[in-house]
Amino acid sequence: MIAGRSIGEILKRFDKKNNIPSAKVEKSELLKKLMANGNSQIVEKDVLGNYHFNGSFHNANSLNNALAGLPKEKYQDLIKKDTKLLLDIFEDTFDHKSFTGRSGTFYGYEGLGSIYWHMVSKLLLAVQENCLLAVNTNESEVVIGKLLDHYYEIEAGIGVHKSPELYGAFPTDPYSHTPAGKGAQQPGMTGQVKEDILSRIGELGVFVKNGSITFNPRLLRKNEFLNESKTFKYTSINKTDETIQLEKGSLCFTYCQVPVIYKLANEEGLEVVDMQGSRTKLKGLSLDNKTSKKVFERTGEINQITVFIKN
């Protein structure tokens, strides 16, 4: 309860938001003319006759940009006349300054301008699932490319990609919140770690289908491959420190503690190296069930897997 009222009475339900009273629409000559011309760049009218601001707007800047994008020859005078009125209606409709977050009380951690890192990672994973769906259903390269643009734009905003000065903490430590005007707060192992690991595995394109490990790094960017030779260090299944000298045009990670090397090549394929140094070459990018089982069970029989990715 807040001042004798429940949170539900203070915060509007989702279906009650972004509803503009008809009386306010009638006050704007610009909105009436836009409606008459069938232009929904600013306000839309639903099948029930209710008015709503364009659903793509994020804030008042979005409204200002949309007003600036209206045809000047048709609406210039009315834009100048009604801009302040529309901005006032916009603020009255959304009441952004009173926003207190999902709980209605935790303004410091969940209020306006605050970042809840776990939710950013959840969003990233959800967008990645749609990227992979587009790939698996053979959508056009344009659609896949646009989805990937959104994916990596979201990823760039996650704390691990920020400097310590900007983040306010050591970036690779998991923090749950960054309140507005402060650095990262509430350190500890949060669910964000899970989403980030799942997202990274998805970027690397490691999947399991019918018990077989399959590699399809469709989301992986070429700028992640090395520009020069480097040494990769890892801890083996036998708990010994090991190194691999990587070539230019490759990258390496471990999967169930088995090193997996990606190499750009003219033809795709796999090469599996066992602990005796014996090499087995496979066509395609899927391991057989027997080899996959050895990897999953960490038997120590598989020393290294090289994945040749068509350049």
CSV table of C-alpha atoms in Angstrom, one decimal, residues 30 33-34 37 39 41 67-80:
chain,number,residue,atom,x,y,z
A,30,LEU,CA,-2.7,18.8,-36.9
A,33,LYS,CA,-5.9,16.7,-40.5
A,34,LEU,CA,-3.5,13.7,-40.2
A,37,ASN,CA,-5.6,12.1,-44.6
A,39,ASN,CA,-1.6,9.4,-42.0
A,41,GLN,CA,2.9,8.7,-38.4
A,67,LEU,CA,6.9,15.5,-36.4
A,68,ALA,CA,10.0,16.6,-38.2
A,69,GLY,CA,9.5,13.8,-40.8
A,70,LEU,CA,6.0,14.9,-41.8
A,71,PRO,CA,5.6,16.4,-45.3
A,72,LYS,CA,6.4,20.1,-44.8
A,73,GLU,CA,4.3,21.3,-47.7
A,74,LYS,CA,1.2,19.8,-46.1
A,75,TYR,CA,1.7,20.3,-42.4
A,76,GLN,CA,4.4,22.9,-41.7
A,77,ASP,CA,2.2,25.6,-40.2
A,78,LEU,CA,0.2,23.1,-38.1
A,79,ILE,CA,3.4,21.4,-36.9
A,80,LYS,CA,4.7,24.7,-35.6
